[in-house]
Amino acid sequence: MQASALIDTAKIIGGRLLRLDMTGVKRLARVNSLFAPGKIVWNFSHLDQLFHALPFDMPASQPSALPEAKAPLTTHVDLDRYFIDRNVKSFLVLKDGAIRHEQYFHGTRPEDRNISWSMSKSVTALLLGILIDKGLIPADILEAEVQDHLPALKGSGYDGVRLLDVLTMSSGVRFNEDYVDYHSDINRMGRIIGVGGSMDDFAATLTRQWPPGTYMHYVTVDTHVIGMMIRALTGQKMIDLLNAHVIRPMGFEHSGFVITDEEQEPFVAGGFNMSTRDYARLAQMMLQKGAWNGTRIVSEAWVDRMTQQTAPLPDPETAKIPDGQLRYGLQWWLPPEAREGEFFGIGIYGQYMYIHRAAGVVIAQNAADTDFRVGDGAINLKTLAMFRQIAEDLAEA
């Protein structure tokens, strides 16, 4: 750890000791070792034992159907090598809504609750669409400027930013998303989640880099602002809205939870934890354009809007690297040269919900890939190409 990071850590510990907050001190130690190679697999399945968390509603006594049609997976891809290289924890393939292939590694199990990281962003956008569909949020809200509903953000980088801008990660807010840099904005935010503080207050400290709508520039706090807007517009807690409109209607098989900040506010930009099978259910619902188990979860129009390129092109620095080849909708991604109905949700360290509608294939993966950022997104592009190959092999079988 760099000297500046050690000094910062010492200050945090000192502040917590002055408050006699030994829990906070222990939580900081957990934050600093969260991604340690010998601990990362266990940590990624047990974050409710490490941080503040709220449980989702218990799963239904009869979960929604996820039939099995398991058989050897014939593909041109060297899956065994891939599983090792990417430190995969779980890998599940659906074909036409049935489990075609399912594997677990490193002692993990189907019932393990796996951290989604930024796949949570895709679910948060899903919730927003559901609330608009049901008339609980005005249909024209995407054009509203967020400070009009969130007075705490007046004068911040979010002043004058439309909800549509935060949905497309084009808020123009200055934000360093470098997971390796201890002092980056994303890691400062992580210490708030891990050690203590308010995400709402953190959002109000951010400043402007570009005019809103200029570039797609990834800002995790943009998704938190979506959550703030949902709370302001409905007057309800995010955990209650998620349970009522996503968790219960989907009929998940396993219990889940969401990490929160010290104020018990869900970390909607990266804190959802569910089983791989339940991530596959969400992806299959998206493949089916919002329908699931005989119920319409969200409108087909909102699914289409989320999964089509809506955002402006990436900022100039991102445009130079492999990550710049990706395109963005409303909190969902599109791979390079996306096929019709091909899109995905992604979380750091190798979490995926991949959908290839034409092939009728969904891939859900949870991993602990500490090399996920090698090549500035090159690994992600290789993974997406591999997923596409599996989908097309299955379609031709």
GROMACS .gro file of C-alpha atoms in nm:
model
  397
    1MET     CA    1   0.000   0.000   0.000
    2GLN     CA    2   0.127   0.348  -0.086
    3ALA     CA    3   0.238   0.579   0.195
    4SER     CA    4  -0.050   0.819   0.121
    5ALA     CA    5  -0.296   0.530   0.142
    6LEU     CA    6  -0.146   0.419   0.474
    7ILE     CA    7  -0.181   0.772   0.610
    8ASP     CA    8  -0.542   0.791   0.492
    9THR     CA    9  -0.619   0.451   0.646
   10ALA     CA   10  -0.462   0.560   0.975
   11LYS     CA   11  -0.682   0.873   0.979
   12ILE     CA   12  -0.995   0.665   0.923
   13ILE     CA   13  -0.897   0.423   1.198
   14GLY     CA   14  -0.819   0.711   1.433
   15GLY     CA   15  -1.155   0.871   1.370
   16ARG     CA   16  -1.336   0.546   1.433
   17LEU     CA   17  -1.140   0.480   1.752
   18LEU     CA   18  -1.232   0.825   1.882
   19ARG     CA   19  -1.596   0.727   1.833
   20LEU     CA   20  -1.526   0.391   2.000
   21ASP     CA   21  -1.646   0.235   1.676
   22MET     CA   22  -1.460  -0.096   1.670
   23THR     CA   23  -1.707  -0.230   1.415
   24GLY     CA   24  -1.600   0.043   1.176
   25VAL     CA   25  -1.232  -0.040   1.231
   26LYS     CA   26  -1.297  -0.407   1.158
   27ARG     CA   27  -1.501  -0.316   0.851
   28LEU     CA   28  -1.213  -0.106   0.715
   29ALA     CA   29  -0.983  -0.406   0.746
   30ARG     CA   30  -1.236  -0.609   0.549
   31VAL     CA   31  -1.256  -0.341   0.280
   32ASN     CA   32  -0.878  -0.337   0.243
   33SER     CA   33  -0.863  -0.717   0.206
   34LEU     CA   34  -1.183  -0.762   0.004
   35PHE     CA   35  -1.000  -0.847  -0.318
   36ALA     CA   36  -0.708  -1.040  -0.168
   37PRO     CA   37  -0.645  -1.350  -0.386
   38GLY     CA   38  -0.683  -1.594  -0.096
   39LYS     CA   39  -1.009  -1.438   0.025
   40ILE     CA   40  -1.185  -1.301  -0.281
   41VAL     CA   41  -1.392  -1.611  -0.371
   42TRP     CA   42  -1.533  -1.647  -0.019
   43ASN     CA   43  -1.581  -1.272   0.021
   44PHE     CA   44  -1.780  -1.243  -0.301
   45SER     CA   45  -2.036  -1.494  -0.168
   46HIS     CA   46  -2.060  -1.363   0.190
   47LEU     CA   47  -2.069  -0.985   0.176
   48ASP     CA   48  -2.359  -0.971   0.420
   49GLN     CA   49  -2.108  -1.090   0.683
   50LEU     CA   50  -1.870  -0.808   0.594
   51PHE     CA   51  -2.086  -0.498   0.542
   52HIS     CA   52  -2.420  -0.340   0.625
   53ALA     CA   53  -2.691  -0.527   0.434
   54LEU     CA   54  -3.068  -0.563   0.403
   55PRO     CA   55  -3.230  -0.894   0.305
   56PHE     CA   56  -3.460  -0.918   0.008
   57ASP     CA   57  -3.797  -1.084   0.064
   58MET     CA   58  -3.768  -1.456   0.118
   59PRO     CA   59  -3.808  -1.657  -0.202
   60ALA     CA   60  -4.142  -1.812  -0.285
   61SER     CA   61  -4.211  -2.163  -0.154
   62GLN     CA   62  -4.254  -2.256  -0.520
   63PRO     CA   63  -3.995  -2.058  -0.720
   64SER     CA   64  -4.064  -1.969  -1.079
   65ALA     CA   65  -3.985  -2.246  -1.324
   66LEU     CA   66  -3.632  -2.291  -1.453
   67PRO     CA   67  -3.648  -2.629  -1.628
   68GLU     CA   68  -3.340  -2.836  -1.698
   69ALA     CA   69  -3.229  -2.973  -2.033
   70LYS     CA   70  -2.869  -3.048  -1.946
   71ALA     CA   71  -2.645  -3.215  -2.202
   72PRO     CA   72  -2.280  -3.192  -2.305
   73LEU     CA   73  -2.212  -2.840  -2.426
   74THR     CA   74  -2.064  -2.873  -2.774
   75THR     CA   75  -1.884  -2.551  -2.860
   76HIS     CA   76  -1.570  -2.422  -3.030
   77VAL     CA   77  -1.474  -2.250  -2.704
   78ASP     CA   78  -1.216  -2.400  -2.465
   79LEU     CA   79  -1.431  -2.358  -2.158
   80ASP     CA   80  -1.199  -2.542  -1.920
   81ARG     CA   81  -0.916  -2.299  -1.997
   82TYR     CA   82  -1.152  -2.004  -1.973
   83PHE     CA   83  -1.282  -2.108  -1.629
   84ILE     CA   84  -0.925  -2.121  -1.496
   85ASP     CA   85  -0.803  -1.801  -1.659
   86ARG     CA   86  -1.100  -1.595  -1.542
   87ASN     CA   87  -1.129  -1.755  -1.195
   88VAL     CA   88  -1.495  -1.836  -1.257
   89LYS     CA   89  -1.711  -1.924  -0.957
   90SER     CA   90  -2.029  -2.023  -1.140
   91PHE     CA   91  -2.138  -2.053  -1.501
   92LEU     CA   92  -2.491  -2.116  -1.625
   93VAL     CA   93  -2.627  -2.131  -1.980
   94LEU     CA   94  -2.997  -2.121  -2.067
   95LYS     CA   95  -3.121  -2.227  -2.409
   96ASP     CA   96  -3.486  -2.154  -2.484
   97GLY     CA   97  -3.545  -2.090  -2.114
   98ALA     CA   98  -3.404  -2.421  -1.986
   99ILE     CA   99  -3.074  -2.488  -1.810
  100ARG     CA  100  -2.845  -2.630  -2.075
  101HIS     CA  101  -2.520  -2.615  -1.878
  102GLU     CA  102  -2.439  -2.536  -1.513
  103GLN     CA  103  -2.109  -2.553  -1.326
  104TYR     CA  104  -1.975  -2.433  -0.990
  105PHE     CA  105  -1.613  -2.396  -0.885
  106HIS     CA  106  -1.395  -2.333  -0.577
  107GLY     CA  107  -1.647  -2.498  -0.344
  108THR     CA  108  -1.931  -2.261  -0.438
  109ARG     CA  109  -2.292  -2.384  -0.460
  110PRO     CA  110  -2.613  -2.301  -0.650
  111GLU     CA  111  -2.760  -2.133  -0.341
  112ASP     CA  112  -2.462  -1.899  -0.286
  113ARG     CA  113  -2.553  -1.529  -0.303
  114ASN     CA  114  -2.303  -1.374  -0.543
  115ILE     CA  115  -2.221  -1.005  -0.556
  116SER     CA  116  -2.347  -0.847  -0.877
  117TRP     CA  117  -2.134  -0.534  -0.865
  118SER     CA  118  -2.247  -0.316  -1.156
  119MET     CA  119  -2.508  -0.563  -1.282
  120SER     CA  120  -2.710  -0.389  -1.008
  121LYS     CA  121  -2.720  -0.082  -1.232
  122SER     CA  122  -2.914  -0.278  -1.493
  123VAL     CA  123  -3.166  -0.392  -1.230
  124THR     CA  124  -3.207  -0.036  -1.102
  125ALA     CA  125  -3.295   0.083  -1.452
  126LEU     CA  126  -3.539  -0.207  -1.476
  127LEU     CA  127  -3.709  -0.091  -1.156
  128LEU     CA  128  -3.739   0.264  -1.286
  129GLY     CA  129  -3.913   0.140  -1.599
  130ILE     CA  130  -4.154  -0.073  -1.398
  131LEU     CA  131  -4.251   0.228  -1.186
  132ILE     CA  132  -4.305   0.441  -1.498
  133ASP     CA  133  -4.513   0.161  -1.655
  134LYS     CA  134  -4.734   0.149  -1.345
  135GLY     CA  135  -4.783   0.523  -1.330
  136LEU     CA  136  -4.601   0.552  -0.998
  137ILE     CA  137  -4.349   0.786  -1.162
  138PRO     CA  138  -4.444   1.035  -1.439
  139ALA     CA  139  -4.378   0.913  -1.791
  140ASP     CA  140  -4.196   1.236  -1.886
  141ILE     CA  141  -3.958   1.220  -1.590
  142LEU     CA  142  -3.652   1.137  -1.803
  143GLU     CA  143  -3.640   1.496  -1.926
  144ALA     CA  144  -3.655   1.639  -1.572
  145GLU     CA  145  -3.342   1.791  -1.421
  146VAL     CA  146  -3.246   1.599  -1.109
  147GLN     CA  147  -3.187   1.899  -0.881
  148ASP     CA  148  -3.554   1.996  -0.925
  149HIS     CA  149  -3.644   1.684  -0.726
  150LEU     CA  150  -3.320   1.653  -0.527
  151PRO     CA  151  -3.245   1.996  -0.374
  152ALA     CA  152  -2.933   1.856  -0.204
  153LEU     CA  153  -2.771   1.829  -0.548
  154LYS     CA  154  -2.813   2.197  -0.634
  155GLY     CA  155  -2.471   2.350  -0.693
  156SER     CA  156  -2.311   2.007  -0.740
  157GLY     CA  157  -2.195   1.846  -1.063
  158TYR     CA  158  -2.550   1.716  -1.101
  159ASP     CA  159  -2.708   2.062  -1.116
  160GLY     CA  160  -2.871   2.095  -1.460
  161VAL     CA  161  -2.840   1.723  -1.541
  162ARG     CA  162  -3.145   1.538  -1.673
  163LEU     CA  163  -3.247   1.198  -1.544
  164LEU     CA  164  -3.188   1.072  -1.900
  165ASP     CA  165  -2.828   1.192  -1.874
  166VAL     CA  166  -2.760   0.987  -1.562
  167LEU     CA  167  -2.934   0.685  -1.714
  168THR     CA  168  -2.697   0.700  -2.012
  169MET     CA  169  -2.386   0.775  -1.802
  170SER     CA  170  -2.353   1.110  -1.976
  171SER     CA  171  -2.404   1.335  -1.675
  172GLY     CA  172  -2.073   1.511  -1.740
  173VAL     CA  173  -1.976   1.463  -1.375
  174ARG     CA  174  -1.604   1.434  -1.302
  175PHE     CA  175  -1.533   1.084  -1.171
  176ASN     CA  176  -1.229   0.856  -1.160
  177GLU     CA  177  -1.344   0.493  -1.183
  178ASP     CA  178  -0.992   0.344  -1.149
  179TYR     CA  179  -1.027   0.046  -0.914
  180VAL     CA  180  -0.649   0.020  -0.867
  181ASP     CA  181  -0.596   0.380  -0.751
  182TYR     CA  182  -0.661   0.393  -0.376
  183HIS     CA  183  -0.752   0.762  -0.398
  184SER     CA  184  -0.988   0.732  -0.697
  185ASP     CA  185  -1.349   0.844  -0.664
  186ILE     CA  186  -1.474   0.487  -0.693
  187ASN     CA  187  -1.254   0.374  -0.405
  188ARG     CA  188  -1.344   0.677  -0.193
  189MET     CA  189  -1.706   0.581  -0.254
  190GLY     CA  190  -1.627   0.220  -0.160
  191ARG     CA  191  -1.487   0.330   0.174
  192ILE     CA  192  -1.814   0.510   0.246
  193ILE     CA  193  -2.003   0.187   0.182
  194GLY     CA  194  -1.753  -0.015   0.380
  195VAL     CA  195  -1.661   0.208   0.671
  196GLY     CA  196  -1.939   0.459   0.715
  197GLY     CA  197  -2.109   0.763   0.568
  198SER     CA  198  -2.390   0.860   0.335
  199MET     CA  199  -2.392   0.793  -0.038
  200ASP     CA  200  -2.642   1.078  -0.082
  201ASP     CA  201  -2.393   1.319   0.078
  202PHE     CA  202  -2.110   1.183  -0.137
  203ALA     CA  203  -2.307   1.244  -0.456
  204ALA     CA  204  -2.344   1.609  -0.362
  205THR     CA  205  -1.965   1.654  -0.344
  206LEU     CA  206  -1.899   1.567  -0.710
  207THR     CA  207  -1.820   1.835  -0.967
  208ARG     CA  208  -1.868   1.890  -1.341
  209GLN     CA  209  -1.620   1.790  -1.615
  210TRP     CA  210  -1.825   1.822  -1.938
  211PRO     CA  211  -2.166   1.963  -2.028
  212PRO     CA  212  -2.437   1.700  -1.970
  213GLY     CA  213  -2.504   1.477  -2.269
  214THR     CA  214  -2.164   1.534  -2.430
  215TYR     CA  215  -1.995   1.197  -2.373
  216MET     CA  216  -2.072   0.860  -2.224
  217HIS     CA  217  -1.834   0.862  -1.924
  218TYR     CA  218  -1.884   0.587  -1.666
  219VAL     CA  219  -1.982   0.730  -1.326
  220THR     CA  220  -2.106   0.477  -1.073
  221VAL     CA  221  -2.270   0.751  -0.868
  222ASP     CA  222  -2.497   0.831  -1.165
  223THR     CA  223  -2.688   0.514  -1.078
  224HIS     CA  224  -2.711   0.616  -0.713
  225VAL     CA  225  -2.873   0.940  -0.833
  226ILE     CA  226  -3.131   0.729  -1.020
  227GLY     CA  227  -3.208   0.566  -0.686
  228MET     CA  228  -3.232   0.905  -0.516
  229MET     CA  229  -3.480   1.017  -0.783
  230ILE     CA  230  -3.690   0.704  -0.741
  231ARG     CA  231  -3.709   0.762  -0.365
  232ALA     CA  232  -3.795   1.130  -0.408
  233LEU     CA  233  -4.065   1.065  -0.667
  234THR     CA  234  -4.235   0.773  -0.489
  235GLY     CA  235  -4.176   0.862  -0.125
  236GLN     CA  236  -4.087   0.497  -0.065
  237LYS     CA  237  -3.776   0.307   0.037
  238MET     CA  238  -3.574   0.139  -0.236
  239ILE     CA  239  -3.573  -0.196  -0.056
  240ASP     CA  240  -3.955  -0.194  -0.043
  241LEU     CA  241  -3.982  -0.101  -0.411
  242LEU     CA  242  -3.734  -0.369  -0.516
  243ASN     CA  243  -3.917  -0.633  -0.316
  244ALA     CA  244  -4.261  -0.534  -0.443
  245HIS     CA  245  -4.180  -0.487  -0.811
  246VAL     CA  246  -3.880  -0.709  -0.886
  247ILE     CA  247  -3.801  -0.971  -0.621
  248ARG     CA  248  -4.149  -1.106  -0.547
  249PRO     CA  249  -4.283  -1.097  -0.906
  250MET     CA  250  -3.974  -1.280  -1.037
  251GLY     CA  251  -4.025  -1.571  -0.797
  252PHE     CA  252  -3.657  -1.617  -0.718
  253GLU     CA  253  -3.528  -1.953  -0.602
  254HIS     CA  254  -3.282  -1.837  -0.337
  255SER     CA  255  -3.265  -1.567  -0.072
  256GLY     CA  256  -3.070  -1.251  -0.152
  257PHE     CA  257  -2.966  -0.921  -0.003
  258VAL     CA  258  -2.836  -0.576  -0.088
  259ILE     CA  259  -2.537  -0.399   0.067
  260THR     CA  260  -2.621  -0.060   0.218
  261ASP     CA  261  -2.442   0.249   0.341
  262GLU     CA  262  -2.440   0.349   0.708
  263GLU     CA  263  -2.783   0.511   0.660
  264GLN     CA  264  -2.929   0.173   0.553
  265GLU     CA  265  -2.968   0.305   0.199
  266PRO     CA  266  -2.922   0.026  -0.059
  267PHE     CA  267  -2.615   0.044  -0.280
  268VAL     CA  268  -2.820   0.025  -0.600
  269ALA     CA  269  -2.517   0.086  -0.821
  270GLY     CA  270  -2.340  -0.234  -0.718
  271GLY     CA  271  -2.470  -0.401  -0.403
  272PHE     CA  272  -2.723  -0.665  -0.510
  273ASN     CA  273  -2.639  -1.024  -0.412
  274MET     CA  274  -2.831  -1.318  -0.563
  275SER     CA  275  -2.773  -1.671  -0.681
  276THR     CA  276  -2.647  -1.733  -1.033
  277ARG     CA  277  -2.975  -1.907  -1.116
  278ASP     CA  278  -3.168  -1.595  -1.017
  279TYR     CA  279  -2.942  -1.373  -1.229
  280ALA     CA  280  -3.024  -1.614  -1.513
  281ARG     CA  281  -3.395  -1.565  -1.444
  282LEU     CA  282  -3.355  -1.187  -1.474
  283ALA     CA  283  -3.162  -1.227  -1.800
  284GLN     CA  284  -3.421  -1.466  -1.941
  285MET     CA  285  -3.696  -1.219  -1.855
  286MET     CA  286  -3.502  -0.956  -2.051
  287LEU     CA  287  -3.464  -1.197  -2.343
  288GLN     CA  288  -3.843  -1.241  -2.333
  289LYS     CA  289  -3.887  -0.861  -2.353
  290GLY     CA  290  -4.014  -0.817  -2.000
  291ALA     CA  291  -4.239  -1.122  -1.961
  292TRP     CA  292  -4.171  -1.390  -1.701
  293ASN     CA  293  -4.360  -1.693  -1.573
  294GLY     CA  294  -4.685  -1.575  -1.729
  295THR     CA  295  -4.650  -1.225  -1.584
  296ARG     CA  296  -4.542  -0.900  -1.742
  297ILE     CA  297  -4.265  -0.760  -1.523
  298VAL     CA  298  -4.189  -0.455  -1.738
  299SER     CA  299  -4.312  -0.324  -2.071
  300GLU     CA  300  -4.156  -0.440  -2.395
  301ALA     CA  301  -4.104  -0.074  -2.487
  302TRP     CA  302  -3.888  -0.014  -2.178
  303VAL     CA  303  -3.679  -0.328  -2.243
  304ASP     CA  304  -3.620  -0.207  -2.598
  305ARG     CA  305  -3.524   0.140  -2.478
  306MET     CA  306  -3.281   0.009  -2.215
  307THR     CA  307  -3.106  -0.225  -2.458
  308GLN     CA  308  -3.061  -0.004  -2.763
  309GLN     CA  309  -2.772   0.239  -2.802
  310THR     CA  310  -2.903   0.554  -2.638
  311ALA     CA  311  -2.592   0.709  -2.488
  312PRO     CA  312  -2.357   0.941  -2.677
  313LEU     CA  313  -2.018   0.805  -2.782
  314PRO     CA  314  -1.751   0.754  -2.512
  315ASP     CA  315  -1.530   1.033  -2.385
  316PRO     CA  316  -1.205   1.085  -2.581
  317GLU     CA  317  -0.982   0.885  -2.345
  318THR     CA  318  -1.216   0.586  -2.330
  319ALA     CA  319  -1.257   0.595  -2.708
  320LYS     CA  320  -0.885   0.510  -2.743
  321ILE     CA  321  -0.901   0.180  -2.549
  322PRO     CA  322  -1.088  -0.149  -2.601
  323ASP     CA  323  -1.362  -0.038  -2.360
  324GLY     CA  324  -1.443   0.236  -2.610
  325GLN     CA  325  -1.575  -0.022  -2.857
  326LEU     CA  326  -1.874  -0.094  -2.633
  327ARG     CA  327  -2.200   0.096  -2.664
  328TYR     CA  328  -2.451   0.187  -2.394
  329GLY     CA  329  -2.826   0.206  -2.354
  330LEU     CA  330  -3.001   0.281  -2.025
  331GLN     CA  331  -2.770   0.105  -1.778
  332TRP     CA  332  -2.734  -0.194  -2.015
  333TRP     CA  333  -2.442  -0.255  -2.253
  334LEU     CA  334  -2.412  -0.362  -2.615
  335PRO     CA  335  -2.106  -0.551  -2.746
  336PRO     CA  336  -1.920  -0.438  -3.058
  337GLU     CA  337  -2.123  -0.499  -3.373
  338ALA     CA  338  -2.411  -0.625  -3.160
  339ARG     CA  339  -2.653  -0.871  -3.317
  340GLU     CA  340  -3.023  -0.786  -3.298
  341GLY     CA  341  -3.128  -0.848  -2.939
  342GLU     CA  342  -2.772  -0.896  -2.809
  343PHE     CA  343  -2.687  -0.704  -2.491
  344PHE     CA  344  -2.552  -0.758  -2.142
  345GLY     CA  345  -2.519  -0.642  -1.785
  346ILE     CA  346  -2.172  -0.651  -1.635
  347GLY     CA  347  -2.001  -0.619  -1.299
  348ILE     CA  348  -1.633  -0.588  -1.216
  349TYR     CA  349  -1.432  -0.905  -1.153
  350GLY     CA  350  -1.627  -1.101  -1.412
  351GLN     CA  351  -2.001  -1.081  -1.335
  352TYR     CA  352  -2.225  -1.114  -1.643
  353MET     CA  353  -2.585  -1.140  -1.755
  354TYR     CA  354  -2.550  -1.195  -2.132
  355ILE     CA  355  -2.849  -1.216  -2.365
  356HIS     CA  356  -2.851  -1.332  -2.729
  357ARG     CA  357  -3.218  -1.319  -2.825
  358ALA     CA  358  -3.186  -1.457  -3.180
  359ALA     CA  359  -3.007  -1.768  -3.049
  360GLY     CA  360  -3.244  -1.802  -2.752
  361VAL     CA  361  -2.943  -1.807  -2.519
  362VAL     CA  362  -2.871  -1.651  -2.180
  363ILE     CA  363  -2.538  -1.681  -1.996
  364ALA     CA  364  -2.508  -1.593  -1.628
  365GLN     CA  365  -2.164  -1.589  -1.474
  366ASN     CA  366  -2.013  -1.498  -1.139
  367ALA     CA  367  -1.638  -1.481  -1.100
  368ALA     CA  368  -1.350  -1.344  -0.894
  369ASP     CA  369  -1.126  -1.241  -1.182
  370THR     CA  370  -0.855  -1.016  -1.040
  371ASP     CA  371  -0.720  -0.959  -1.394
  372PHE     CA  372  -1.050  -0.827  -1.529
  373ARG     CA  373  -0.900  -0.484  -1.611
  374VAL     CA  374  -0.590  -0.610  -1.793
  375GLY     CA  375  -0.579  -0.448  -2.136
  376ASP     CA  376  -0.833  -0.173  -2.055
  377GLY     CA  377  -1.130  -0.390  -2.147
  378ALA     CA  378  -0.958  -0.634  -2.384
  379ILE     CA  379  -1.051  -0.927  -2.159
  380ASN     CA  380  -1.412  -0.816  -2.158
  381LEU     CA  381  -1.418  -0.808  -2.539
  382LYS     CA  382  -1.270  -1.160  -2.554
  383THR     CA  383  -1.529  -1.284  -2.304
  384LEU     CA  384  -1.817  -1.133  -2.500
  385ALA     CA  385  -1.685  -1.289  -2.822
  386MET     CA  386  -1.671  -1.624  -2.642
  387PHE     CA  387  -2.028  -1.586  -2.515
  388ARG     CA  388  -2.144  -1.504  -2.866
  389GLN     CA  389  -1.967  -1.812  -2.999
  390ILE     CA  390  -2.138  -2.036  -2.741
  391ALA     CA  391  -2.476  -1.885  -2.828
  392GLU     CA  392  -2.427  -1.932  -3.201
  393ASP     CA  393  -2.297  -2.288  -3.153
  394LEU     CA  394  -2.608  -2.373  -2.953
  395ALA     CA  395  -2.833  -2.213  -3.213
  396GLU     CA  396  -2.677  -2.429  -3.484
  397ALA     CA  397  -2.680  -2.755  -3.283
   0.00000   0.00000   0.00000
